CSV table of C-alpha atoms in Angstrom, one decimal:
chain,number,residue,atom,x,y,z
A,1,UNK,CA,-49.8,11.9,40.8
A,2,UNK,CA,-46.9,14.3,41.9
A,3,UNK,CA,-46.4,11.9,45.4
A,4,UNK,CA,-46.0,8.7,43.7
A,5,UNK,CA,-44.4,9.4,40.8
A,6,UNK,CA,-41.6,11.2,43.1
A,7,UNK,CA,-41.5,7.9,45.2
A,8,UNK,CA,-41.7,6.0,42.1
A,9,UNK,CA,-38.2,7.6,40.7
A,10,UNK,CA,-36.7,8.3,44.4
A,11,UNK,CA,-33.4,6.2,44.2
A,12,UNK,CA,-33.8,3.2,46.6
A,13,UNK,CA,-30.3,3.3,48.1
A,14,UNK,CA,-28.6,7.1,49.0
A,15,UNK,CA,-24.7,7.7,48.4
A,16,UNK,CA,-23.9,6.9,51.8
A,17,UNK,CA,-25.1,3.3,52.2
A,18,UNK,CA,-21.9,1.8,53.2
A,19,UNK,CA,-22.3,-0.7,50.7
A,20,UNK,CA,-21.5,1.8,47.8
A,21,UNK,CA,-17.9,1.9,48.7
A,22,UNK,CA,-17.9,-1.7,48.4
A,23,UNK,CA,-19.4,-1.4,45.1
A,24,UNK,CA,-16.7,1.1,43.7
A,25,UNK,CA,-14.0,-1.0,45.2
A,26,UNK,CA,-15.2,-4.4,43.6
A,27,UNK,CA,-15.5,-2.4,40.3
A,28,UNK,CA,-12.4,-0.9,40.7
A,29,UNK,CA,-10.4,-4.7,41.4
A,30,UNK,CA,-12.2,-5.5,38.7
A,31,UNK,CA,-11.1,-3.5,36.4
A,32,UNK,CA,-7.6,-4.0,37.5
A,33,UNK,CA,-8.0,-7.4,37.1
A,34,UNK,CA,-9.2,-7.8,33.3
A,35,UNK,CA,-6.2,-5.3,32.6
A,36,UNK,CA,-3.5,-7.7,33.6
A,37,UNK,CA,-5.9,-10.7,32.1
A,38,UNK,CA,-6.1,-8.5,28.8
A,39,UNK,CA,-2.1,-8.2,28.8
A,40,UNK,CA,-1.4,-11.9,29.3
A,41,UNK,CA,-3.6,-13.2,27.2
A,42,UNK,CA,-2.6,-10.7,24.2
A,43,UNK,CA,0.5,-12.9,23.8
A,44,UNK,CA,-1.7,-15.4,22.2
A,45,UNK,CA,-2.5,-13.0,19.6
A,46,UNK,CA,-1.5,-14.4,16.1
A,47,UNK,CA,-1.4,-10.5,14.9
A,48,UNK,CA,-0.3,-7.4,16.0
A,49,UNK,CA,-3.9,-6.1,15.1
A,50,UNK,CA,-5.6,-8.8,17.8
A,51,UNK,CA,-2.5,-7.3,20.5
A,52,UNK,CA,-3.1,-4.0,19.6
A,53,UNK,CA,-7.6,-4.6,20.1
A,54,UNK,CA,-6.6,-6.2,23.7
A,55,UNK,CA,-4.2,-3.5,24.7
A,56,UNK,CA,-6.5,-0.3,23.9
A,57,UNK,CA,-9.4,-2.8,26.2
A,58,UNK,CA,-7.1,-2.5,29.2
A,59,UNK,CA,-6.3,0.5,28.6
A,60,UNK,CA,-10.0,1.6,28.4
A,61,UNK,CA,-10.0,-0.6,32.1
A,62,UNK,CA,-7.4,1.2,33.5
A,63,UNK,CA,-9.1,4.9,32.4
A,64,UNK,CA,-12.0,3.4,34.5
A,65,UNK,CA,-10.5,2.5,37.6
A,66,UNK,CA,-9.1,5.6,37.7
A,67,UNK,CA,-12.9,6.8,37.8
A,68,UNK,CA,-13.5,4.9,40.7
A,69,UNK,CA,-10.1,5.7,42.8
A,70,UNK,CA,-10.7,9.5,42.7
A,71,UNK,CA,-14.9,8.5,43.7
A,72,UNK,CA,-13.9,6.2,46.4
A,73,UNK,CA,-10.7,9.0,47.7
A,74,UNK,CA,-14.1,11.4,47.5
A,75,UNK,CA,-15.4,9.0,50.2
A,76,UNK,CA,-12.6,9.4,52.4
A,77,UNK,CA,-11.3,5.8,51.3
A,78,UNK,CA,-7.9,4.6,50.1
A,79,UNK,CA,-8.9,2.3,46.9
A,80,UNK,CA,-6.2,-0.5,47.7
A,81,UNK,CA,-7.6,-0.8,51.3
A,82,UNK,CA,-11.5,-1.1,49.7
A,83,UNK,CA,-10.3,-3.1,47.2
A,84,UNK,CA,-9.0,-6.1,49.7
A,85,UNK,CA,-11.5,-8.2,50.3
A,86,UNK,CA,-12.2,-8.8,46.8
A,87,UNK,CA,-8.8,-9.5,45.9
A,88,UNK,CA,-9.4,-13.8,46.8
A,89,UNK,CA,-12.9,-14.0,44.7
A,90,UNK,CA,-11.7,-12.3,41.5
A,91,UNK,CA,-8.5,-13.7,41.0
A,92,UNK,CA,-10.6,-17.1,42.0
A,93,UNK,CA,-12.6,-16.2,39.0
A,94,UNK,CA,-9.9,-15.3,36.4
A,95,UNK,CA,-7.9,-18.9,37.5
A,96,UNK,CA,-10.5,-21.0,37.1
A,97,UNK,CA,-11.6,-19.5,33.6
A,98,UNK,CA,-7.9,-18.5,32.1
A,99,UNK,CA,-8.7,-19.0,28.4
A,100,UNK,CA,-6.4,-22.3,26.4
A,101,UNK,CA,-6.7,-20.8,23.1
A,102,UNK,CA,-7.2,-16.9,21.4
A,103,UNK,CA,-10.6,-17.5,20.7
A,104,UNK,CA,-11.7,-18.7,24.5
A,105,UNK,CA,-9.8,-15.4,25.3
A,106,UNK,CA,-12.0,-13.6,22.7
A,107,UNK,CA,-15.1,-14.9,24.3
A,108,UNK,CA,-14.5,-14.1,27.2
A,109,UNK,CA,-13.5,-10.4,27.1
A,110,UNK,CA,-16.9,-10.1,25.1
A,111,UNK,CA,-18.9,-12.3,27.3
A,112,UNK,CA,-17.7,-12.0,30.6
A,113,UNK,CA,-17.5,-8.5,30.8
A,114,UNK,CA,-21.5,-8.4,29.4
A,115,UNK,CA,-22.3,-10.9,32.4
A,116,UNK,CA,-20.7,-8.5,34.7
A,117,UNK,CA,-21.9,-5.3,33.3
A,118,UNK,CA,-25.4,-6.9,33.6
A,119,UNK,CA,-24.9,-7.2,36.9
A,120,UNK,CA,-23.8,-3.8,37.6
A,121,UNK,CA,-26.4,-1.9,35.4
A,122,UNK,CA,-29.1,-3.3,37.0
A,123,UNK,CA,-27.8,-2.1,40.9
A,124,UNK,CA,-27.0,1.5,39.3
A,125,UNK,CA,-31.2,1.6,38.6
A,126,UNK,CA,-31.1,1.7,42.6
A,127,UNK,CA,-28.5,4.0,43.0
A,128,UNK,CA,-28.4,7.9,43.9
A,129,UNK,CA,-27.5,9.7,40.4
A,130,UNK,CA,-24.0,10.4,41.1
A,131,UNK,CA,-23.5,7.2,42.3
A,132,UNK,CA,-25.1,5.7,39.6
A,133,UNK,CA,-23.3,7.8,36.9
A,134,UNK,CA,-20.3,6.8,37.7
A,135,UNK,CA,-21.3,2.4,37.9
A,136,UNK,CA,-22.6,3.6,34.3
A,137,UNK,CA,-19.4,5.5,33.7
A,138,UNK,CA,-17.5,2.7,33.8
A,139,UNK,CA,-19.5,0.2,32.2
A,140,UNK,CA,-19.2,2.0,29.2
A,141,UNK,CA,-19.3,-0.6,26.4
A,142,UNK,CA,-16.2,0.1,24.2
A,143,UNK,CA,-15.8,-0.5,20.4
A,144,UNK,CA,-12.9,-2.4,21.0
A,145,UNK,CA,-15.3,-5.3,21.6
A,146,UNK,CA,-16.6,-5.7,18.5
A,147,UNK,CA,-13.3,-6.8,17.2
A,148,UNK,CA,-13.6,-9.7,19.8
A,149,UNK,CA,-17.2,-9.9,18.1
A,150,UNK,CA,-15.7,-10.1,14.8
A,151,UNK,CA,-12.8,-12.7,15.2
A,152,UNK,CA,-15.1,-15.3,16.9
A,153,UNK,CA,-18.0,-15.5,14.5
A,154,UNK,CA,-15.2,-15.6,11.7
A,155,UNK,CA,-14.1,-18.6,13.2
A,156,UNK,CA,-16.9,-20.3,14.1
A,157,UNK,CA,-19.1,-19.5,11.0
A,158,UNK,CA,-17.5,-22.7,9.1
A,159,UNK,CA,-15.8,-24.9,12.1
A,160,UNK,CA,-19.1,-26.6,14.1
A,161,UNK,CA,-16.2,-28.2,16.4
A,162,UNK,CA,-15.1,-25.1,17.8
A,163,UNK,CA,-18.5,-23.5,18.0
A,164,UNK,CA,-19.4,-26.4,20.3
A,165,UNK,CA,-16.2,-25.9,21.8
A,166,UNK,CA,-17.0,-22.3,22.6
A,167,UNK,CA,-20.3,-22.6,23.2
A,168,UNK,CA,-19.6,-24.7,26.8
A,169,UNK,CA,-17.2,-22.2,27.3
A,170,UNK,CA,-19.5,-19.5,27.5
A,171,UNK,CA,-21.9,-21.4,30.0
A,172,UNK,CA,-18.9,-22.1,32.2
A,173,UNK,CA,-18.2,-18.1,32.0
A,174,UNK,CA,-21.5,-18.0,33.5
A,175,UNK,CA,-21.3,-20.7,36.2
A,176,UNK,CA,-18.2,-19.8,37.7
A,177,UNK,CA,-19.2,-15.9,37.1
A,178,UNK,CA,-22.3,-16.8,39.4
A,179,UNK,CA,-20.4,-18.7,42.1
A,180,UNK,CA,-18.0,-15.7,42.4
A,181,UNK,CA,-20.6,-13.7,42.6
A,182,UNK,CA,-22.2,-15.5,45.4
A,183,UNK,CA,-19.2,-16.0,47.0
A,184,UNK,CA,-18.6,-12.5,47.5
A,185,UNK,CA,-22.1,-11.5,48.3
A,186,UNK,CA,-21.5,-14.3,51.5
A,187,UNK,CA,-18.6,-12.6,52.9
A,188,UNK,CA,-20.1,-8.9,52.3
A,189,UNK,CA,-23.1,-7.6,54.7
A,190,UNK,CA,-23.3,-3.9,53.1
A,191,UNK,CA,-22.8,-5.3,49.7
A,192,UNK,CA,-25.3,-7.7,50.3
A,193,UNK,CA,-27.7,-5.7,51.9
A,194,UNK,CA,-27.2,-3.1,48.9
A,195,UNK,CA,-27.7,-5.4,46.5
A,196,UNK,CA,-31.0,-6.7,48.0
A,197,UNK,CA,-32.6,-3.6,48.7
A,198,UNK,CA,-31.5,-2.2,44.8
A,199,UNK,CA,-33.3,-5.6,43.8
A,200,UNK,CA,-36.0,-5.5,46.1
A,201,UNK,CA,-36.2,-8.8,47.8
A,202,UNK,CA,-34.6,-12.3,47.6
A,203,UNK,CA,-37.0,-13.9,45.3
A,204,UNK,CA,-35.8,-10.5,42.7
A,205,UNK,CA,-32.4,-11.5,42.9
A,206,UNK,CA,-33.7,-14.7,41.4
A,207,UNK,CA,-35.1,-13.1,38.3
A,208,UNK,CA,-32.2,-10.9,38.2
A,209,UNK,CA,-29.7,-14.0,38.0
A,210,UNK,CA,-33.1,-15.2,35.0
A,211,UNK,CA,-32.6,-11.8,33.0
A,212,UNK,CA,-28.9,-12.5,33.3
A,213,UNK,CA,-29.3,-15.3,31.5
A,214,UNK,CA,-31.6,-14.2,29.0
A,215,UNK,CA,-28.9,-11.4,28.0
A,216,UNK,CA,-26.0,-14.0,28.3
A,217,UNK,CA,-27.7,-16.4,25.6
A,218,UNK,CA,-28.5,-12.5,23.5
A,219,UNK,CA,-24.6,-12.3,23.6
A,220,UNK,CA,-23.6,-15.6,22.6
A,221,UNK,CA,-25.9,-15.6,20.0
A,222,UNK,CA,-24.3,-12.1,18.7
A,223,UNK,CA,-20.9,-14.3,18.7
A,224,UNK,CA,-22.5,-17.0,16.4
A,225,UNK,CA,-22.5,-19.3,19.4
A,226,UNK,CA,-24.7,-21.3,22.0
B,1,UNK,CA,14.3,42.0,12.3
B,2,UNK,CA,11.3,40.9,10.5
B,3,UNK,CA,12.4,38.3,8.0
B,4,UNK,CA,15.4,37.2,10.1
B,5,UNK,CA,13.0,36.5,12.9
B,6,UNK,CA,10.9,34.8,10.9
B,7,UNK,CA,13.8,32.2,9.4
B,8,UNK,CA,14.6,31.5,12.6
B,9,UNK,CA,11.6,30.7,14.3
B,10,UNK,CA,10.3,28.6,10.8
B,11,UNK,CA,9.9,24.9,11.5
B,12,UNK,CA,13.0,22.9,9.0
B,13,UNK,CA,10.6,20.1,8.5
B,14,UNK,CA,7.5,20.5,6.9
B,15,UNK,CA,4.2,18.5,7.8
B,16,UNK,CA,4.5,16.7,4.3
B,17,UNK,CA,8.4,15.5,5.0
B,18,UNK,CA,7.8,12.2,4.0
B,19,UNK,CA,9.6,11.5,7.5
B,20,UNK,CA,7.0,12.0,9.4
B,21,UNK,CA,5.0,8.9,9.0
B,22,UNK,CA,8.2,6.7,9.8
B,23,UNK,CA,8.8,9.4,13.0
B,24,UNK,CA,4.5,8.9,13.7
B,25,UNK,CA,5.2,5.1,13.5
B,26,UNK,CA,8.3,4.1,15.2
B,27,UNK,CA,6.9,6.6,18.5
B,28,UNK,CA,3.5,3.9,17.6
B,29,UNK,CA,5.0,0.8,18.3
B,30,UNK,CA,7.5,2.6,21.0
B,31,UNK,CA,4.1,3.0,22.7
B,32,UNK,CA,2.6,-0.7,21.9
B,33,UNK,CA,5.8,-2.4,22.8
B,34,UNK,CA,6.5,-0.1,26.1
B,35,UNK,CA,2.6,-1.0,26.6
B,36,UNK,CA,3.3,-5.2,26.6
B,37,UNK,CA,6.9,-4.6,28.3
B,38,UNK,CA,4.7,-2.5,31.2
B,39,UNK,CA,2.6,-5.4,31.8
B,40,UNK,CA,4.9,-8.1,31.8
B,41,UNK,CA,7.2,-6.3,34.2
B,42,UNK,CA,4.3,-5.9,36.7
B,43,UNK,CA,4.1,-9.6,37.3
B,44,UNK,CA,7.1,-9.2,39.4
B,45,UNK,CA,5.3,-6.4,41.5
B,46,UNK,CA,5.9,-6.8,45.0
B,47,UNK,CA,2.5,-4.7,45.7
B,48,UNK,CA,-0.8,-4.4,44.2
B,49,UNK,CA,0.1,-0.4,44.5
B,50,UNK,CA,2.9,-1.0,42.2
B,51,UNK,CA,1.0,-3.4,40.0
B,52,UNK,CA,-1.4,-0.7,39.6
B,53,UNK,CA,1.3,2.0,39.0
B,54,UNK,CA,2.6,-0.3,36.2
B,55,UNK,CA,-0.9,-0.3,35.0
B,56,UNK,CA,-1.2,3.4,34.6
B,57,UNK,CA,1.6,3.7,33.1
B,58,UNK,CA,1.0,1.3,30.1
B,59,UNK,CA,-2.6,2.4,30.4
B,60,UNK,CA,-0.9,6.3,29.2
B,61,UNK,CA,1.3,4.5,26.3
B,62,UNK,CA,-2.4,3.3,25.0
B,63,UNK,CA,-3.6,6.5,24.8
B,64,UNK,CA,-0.9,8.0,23.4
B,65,UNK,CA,-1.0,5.2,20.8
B,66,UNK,CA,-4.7,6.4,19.7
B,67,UNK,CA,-3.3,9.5,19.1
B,68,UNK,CA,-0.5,8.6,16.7
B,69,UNK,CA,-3.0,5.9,15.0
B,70,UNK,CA,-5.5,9.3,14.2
B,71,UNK,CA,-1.9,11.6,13.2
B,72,UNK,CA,-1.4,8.8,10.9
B,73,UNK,CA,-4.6,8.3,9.9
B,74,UNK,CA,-5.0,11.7,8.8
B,75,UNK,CA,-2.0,11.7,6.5
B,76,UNK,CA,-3.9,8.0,4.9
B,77,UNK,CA,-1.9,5.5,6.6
B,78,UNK,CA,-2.8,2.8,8.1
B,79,UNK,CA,-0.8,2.4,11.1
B,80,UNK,CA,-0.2,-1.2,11.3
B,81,UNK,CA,1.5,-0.8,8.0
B,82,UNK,CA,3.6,2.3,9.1
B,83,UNK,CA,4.8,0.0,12.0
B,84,UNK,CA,5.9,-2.8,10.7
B,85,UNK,CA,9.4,-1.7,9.7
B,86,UNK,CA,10.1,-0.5,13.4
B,87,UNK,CA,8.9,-3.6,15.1
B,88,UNK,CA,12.0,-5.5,14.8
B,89,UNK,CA,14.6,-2.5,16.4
B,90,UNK,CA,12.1,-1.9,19.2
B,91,UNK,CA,11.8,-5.6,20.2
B,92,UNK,CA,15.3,-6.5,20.0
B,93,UNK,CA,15.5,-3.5,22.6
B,94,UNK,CA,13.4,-4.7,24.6
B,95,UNK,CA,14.7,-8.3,24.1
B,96,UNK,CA,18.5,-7.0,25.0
B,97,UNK,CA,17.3,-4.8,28.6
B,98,UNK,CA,14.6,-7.7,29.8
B,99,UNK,CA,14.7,-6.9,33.4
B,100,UNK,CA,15.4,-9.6,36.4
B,101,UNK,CA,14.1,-8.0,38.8
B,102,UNK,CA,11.8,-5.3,40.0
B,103,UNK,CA,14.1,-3.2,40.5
B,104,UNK,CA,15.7,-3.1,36.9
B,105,UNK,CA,12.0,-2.8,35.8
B,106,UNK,CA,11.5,0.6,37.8
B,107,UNK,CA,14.9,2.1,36.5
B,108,UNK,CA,14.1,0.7,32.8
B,109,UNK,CA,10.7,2.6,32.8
B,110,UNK,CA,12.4,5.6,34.3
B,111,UNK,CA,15.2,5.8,32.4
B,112,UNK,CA,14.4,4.4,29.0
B,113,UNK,CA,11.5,6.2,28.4
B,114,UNK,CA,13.5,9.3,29.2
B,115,UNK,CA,16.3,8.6,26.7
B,116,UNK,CA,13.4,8.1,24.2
B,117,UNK,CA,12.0,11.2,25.1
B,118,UNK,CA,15.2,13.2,25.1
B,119,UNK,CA,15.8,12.5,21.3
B,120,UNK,CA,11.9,13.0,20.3
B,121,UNK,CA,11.9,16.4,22.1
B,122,UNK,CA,15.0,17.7,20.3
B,123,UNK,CA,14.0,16.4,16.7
B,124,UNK,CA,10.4,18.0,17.7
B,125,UNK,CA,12.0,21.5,18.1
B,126,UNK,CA,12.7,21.3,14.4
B,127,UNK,CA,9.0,20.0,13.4
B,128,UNK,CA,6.4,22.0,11.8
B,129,UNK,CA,4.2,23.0,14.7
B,130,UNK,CA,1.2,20.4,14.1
B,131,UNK,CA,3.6,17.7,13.9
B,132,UNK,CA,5.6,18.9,17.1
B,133,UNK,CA,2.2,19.0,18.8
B,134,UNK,CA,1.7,15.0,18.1
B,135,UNK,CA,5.2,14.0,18.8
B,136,UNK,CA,5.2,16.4,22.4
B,137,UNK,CA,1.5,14.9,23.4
B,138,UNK,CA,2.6,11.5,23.3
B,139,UNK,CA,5.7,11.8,25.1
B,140,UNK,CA,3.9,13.7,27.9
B,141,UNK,CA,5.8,13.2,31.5
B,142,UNK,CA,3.5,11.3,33.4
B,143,UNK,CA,3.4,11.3,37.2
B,144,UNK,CA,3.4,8.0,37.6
B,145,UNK,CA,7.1,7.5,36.7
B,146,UNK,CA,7.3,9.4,40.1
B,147,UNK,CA,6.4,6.1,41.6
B,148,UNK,CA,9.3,4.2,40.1
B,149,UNK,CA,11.6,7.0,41.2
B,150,UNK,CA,10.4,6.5,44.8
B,151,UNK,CA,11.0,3.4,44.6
B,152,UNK,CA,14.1,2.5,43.7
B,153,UNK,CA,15.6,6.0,45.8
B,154,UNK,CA,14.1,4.1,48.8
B,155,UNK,CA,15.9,0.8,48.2
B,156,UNK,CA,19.5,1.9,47.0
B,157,UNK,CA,19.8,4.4,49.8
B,158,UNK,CA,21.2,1.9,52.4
B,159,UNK,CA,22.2,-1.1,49.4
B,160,UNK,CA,25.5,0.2,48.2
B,161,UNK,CA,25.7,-3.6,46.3
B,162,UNK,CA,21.7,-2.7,44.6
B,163,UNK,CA,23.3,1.0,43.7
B,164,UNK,CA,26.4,-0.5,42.0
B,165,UNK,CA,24.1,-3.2,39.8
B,166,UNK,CA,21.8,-0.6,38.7
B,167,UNK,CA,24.0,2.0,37.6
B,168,UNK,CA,25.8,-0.7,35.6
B,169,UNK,CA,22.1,-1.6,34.2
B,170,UNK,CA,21.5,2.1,33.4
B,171,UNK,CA,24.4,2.2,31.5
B,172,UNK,CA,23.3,-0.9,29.5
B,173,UNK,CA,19.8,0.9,28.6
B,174,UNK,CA,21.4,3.6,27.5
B,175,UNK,CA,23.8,1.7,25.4
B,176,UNK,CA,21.3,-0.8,23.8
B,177,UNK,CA,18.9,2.1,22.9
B,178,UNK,CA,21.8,4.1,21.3
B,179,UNK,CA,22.4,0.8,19.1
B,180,UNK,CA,18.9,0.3,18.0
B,181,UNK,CA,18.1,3.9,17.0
B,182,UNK,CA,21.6,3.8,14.8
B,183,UNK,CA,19.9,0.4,13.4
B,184,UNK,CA,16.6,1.8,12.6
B,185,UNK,CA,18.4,5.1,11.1
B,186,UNK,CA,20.6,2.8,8.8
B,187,UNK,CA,17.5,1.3,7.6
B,188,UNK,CA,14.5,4.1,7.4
B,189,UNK,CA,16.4,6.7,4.6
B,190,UNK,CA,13.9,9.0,5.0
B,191,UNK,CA,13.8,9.0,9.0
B,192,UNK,CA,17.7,9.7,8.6
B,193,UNK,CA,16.9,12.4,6.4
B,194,UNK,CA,14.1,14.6,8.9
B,195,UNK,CA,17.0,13.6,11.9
B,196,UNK,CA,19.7,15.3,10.4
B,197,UNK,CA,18.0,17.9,8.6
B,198,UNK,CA,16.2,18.8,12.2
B,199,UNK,CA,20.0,18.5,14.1
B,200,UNK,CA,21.7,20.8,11.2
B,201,UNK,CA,24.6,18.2,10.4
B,202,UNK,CA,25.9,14.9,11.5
B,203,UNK,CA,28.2,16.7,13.8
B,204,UNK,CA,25.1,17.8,15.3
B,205,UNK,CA,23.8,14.5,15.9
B,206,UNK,CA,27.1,13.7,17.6
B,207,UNK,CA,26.2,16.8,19.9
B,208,UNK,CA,22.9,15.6,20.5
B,209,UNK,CA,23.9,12.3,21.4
B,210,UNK,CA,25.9,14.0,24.0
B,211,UNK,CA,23.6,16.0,25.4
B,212,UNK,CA,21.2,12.8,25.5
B,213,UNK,CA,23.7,11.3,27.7
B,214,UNK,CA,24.3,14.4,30.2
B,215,UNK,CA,20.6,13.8,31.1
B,216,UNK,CA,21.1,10.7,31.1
B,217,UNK,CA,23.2,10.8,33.9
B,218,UNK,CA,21.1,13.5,35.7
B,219,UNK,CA,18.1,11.1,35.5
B,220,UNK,CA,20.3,8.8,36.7
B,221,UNK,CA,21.6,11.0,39.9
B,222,UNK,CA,17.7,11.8,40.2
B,223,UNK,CA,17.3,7.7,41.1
B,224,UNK,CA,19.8,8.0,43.2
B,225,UNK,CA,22.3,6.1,40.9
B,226,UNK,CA,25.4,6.5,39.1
């Protein structure tokens, strides 16, 4: 059994697919991303306590990208250069899903974070260790979201309006997570190709997009929504 | 030389100075409000490098926050409670020195976290050692502020007009911060009490006021200002 099992946990994709740097610098705009989204939307706090929940988030986003400058400056690559192309589809994302109220921003700290995590976790099982350590490294899930946890099924518990309410907001956190996604995949070969060999083949990126559905309706439900 | 020695290397302020929560919890919300000002400032970043220097700045404040909310949880406080007497002074600081431009932002994070840090430092020097440690962790030098002394060197070099405007506006910080920590100090009794018994006397405050200004005015010169 030595031979197969070897092959069996051989990581499909070695830290020099090209593709890898592309991965660290999507991560890395991403997390630069949800720390100025965190800020903003913190002014709609109605307490110092729901500020205070956002601000240690970004931070923990911020600690993150940090991660993936120094592992992408190990590559030989400047992290603002990588990070370029991405620029266009994330902020694309954040524009077309910046939350109206507190509790849409709640939501989707907890929710669209999970769909992109999902995302991500599944590529690291592809990935050469250290490459995969540090995906998983900054993935970490943080306390800090179960305060977003708590205030939304607080407020949804005895209000079936704004459960409603929430409840297409969270499917459009998936759609237009999905078209970004897509989007981005279009434009990328190495990405592409990574993500397809990690995955396997075209009809596994289907049931990869299925599972992330299944753990996106898992989430909601965890919010008291959907 | 024993016992004389020892007198004079014995912290003046024991860990149990009832001080020392108000001292924990105005550096708190320092670090929450410097955290918010950080992000708000970086809209007006003309570079996604200086976006994300802005970002690693306020990322710092956040941990330096966690730290304070574990001193001060240690001594049973909650720190939300500890801050709210301080959250008035430090916004109306912040509300009084809101920069206009990019520029004012890069001197404000320069110079008015250095004034902050000047008075901390001296009143730490009097501290008992495990409270000296908190209070000289959280105000750390970063390098990043290294990137907002780049920057504004490079544009006041050959802009005597920018050079004149900003020294004016680092005068302002310095007077606007002198006015809120005399406004917190009138209010916090015992705060007052661990600041003069740390500076000897009130004529020792005066002294350490100037001192705060002479480096003041060699942070200053280090921007290339004044």
């Amino acid at each position: 059994m030595g031979p197969q099992l070897s092959a069996s946990i051989m990581p499909l994709i070695s830290a020099d697919h090209p593709g890898v740097t592309d991965l660290f610098a999507v991560l890395a705009y991403g997390e630069i991303s949800a720390f100025y989204r965190l800020g903003h939307e913190a002014q709609q706090s109605p307490s110092l306590r729901g500020k205070v929940a956002l601000a240690k988030m970004a931070a923990a986003e911020m600690n993150h990208f940090v991660t993936l400058e120094h592992a992408l400056a190990e590559r030989g690559v400047d992290v603002f250069d990588a990070m370029a192309p991405f620029v266009r589809a994330l902020d694309a994302y954040h524009a077309s899903t910046d939350p109206s109220t507190w509790l849409e921003s709640m939501v989707k700290a907890y929710v669209g974070d999970g769909i992109a995590a999902d995302f991500y976790r599944e590529i690291a099982a592809a990935l050469a260790p250290p490459v995969a350590a540090t995906v998983r490294d900054v993935l970490a899930e943080t306390v800090h979201s179960q305060f977003a946890v708590a205030e939304v099924r607080r407020s949804v518990a005895a209000n079936r309006q704004e459960r409603d309410r929430l409840t297409l907001w969270g499917r459009r956190l998936l759609g237009e997570a999905i078209t970004q996604a897509q989007y981005v995949m279009a434009q990328r070969d190495e990405l592409t190709d990574l993500v397809i060999t990690a995955t396997g083949d075209l009809n596994n990126i289907a049931a990869l997009f299925d599972r992330m559905q299944i753990s996106h309706a898992a989430r909601m439900a965890v919010l008291g929504l959907g």
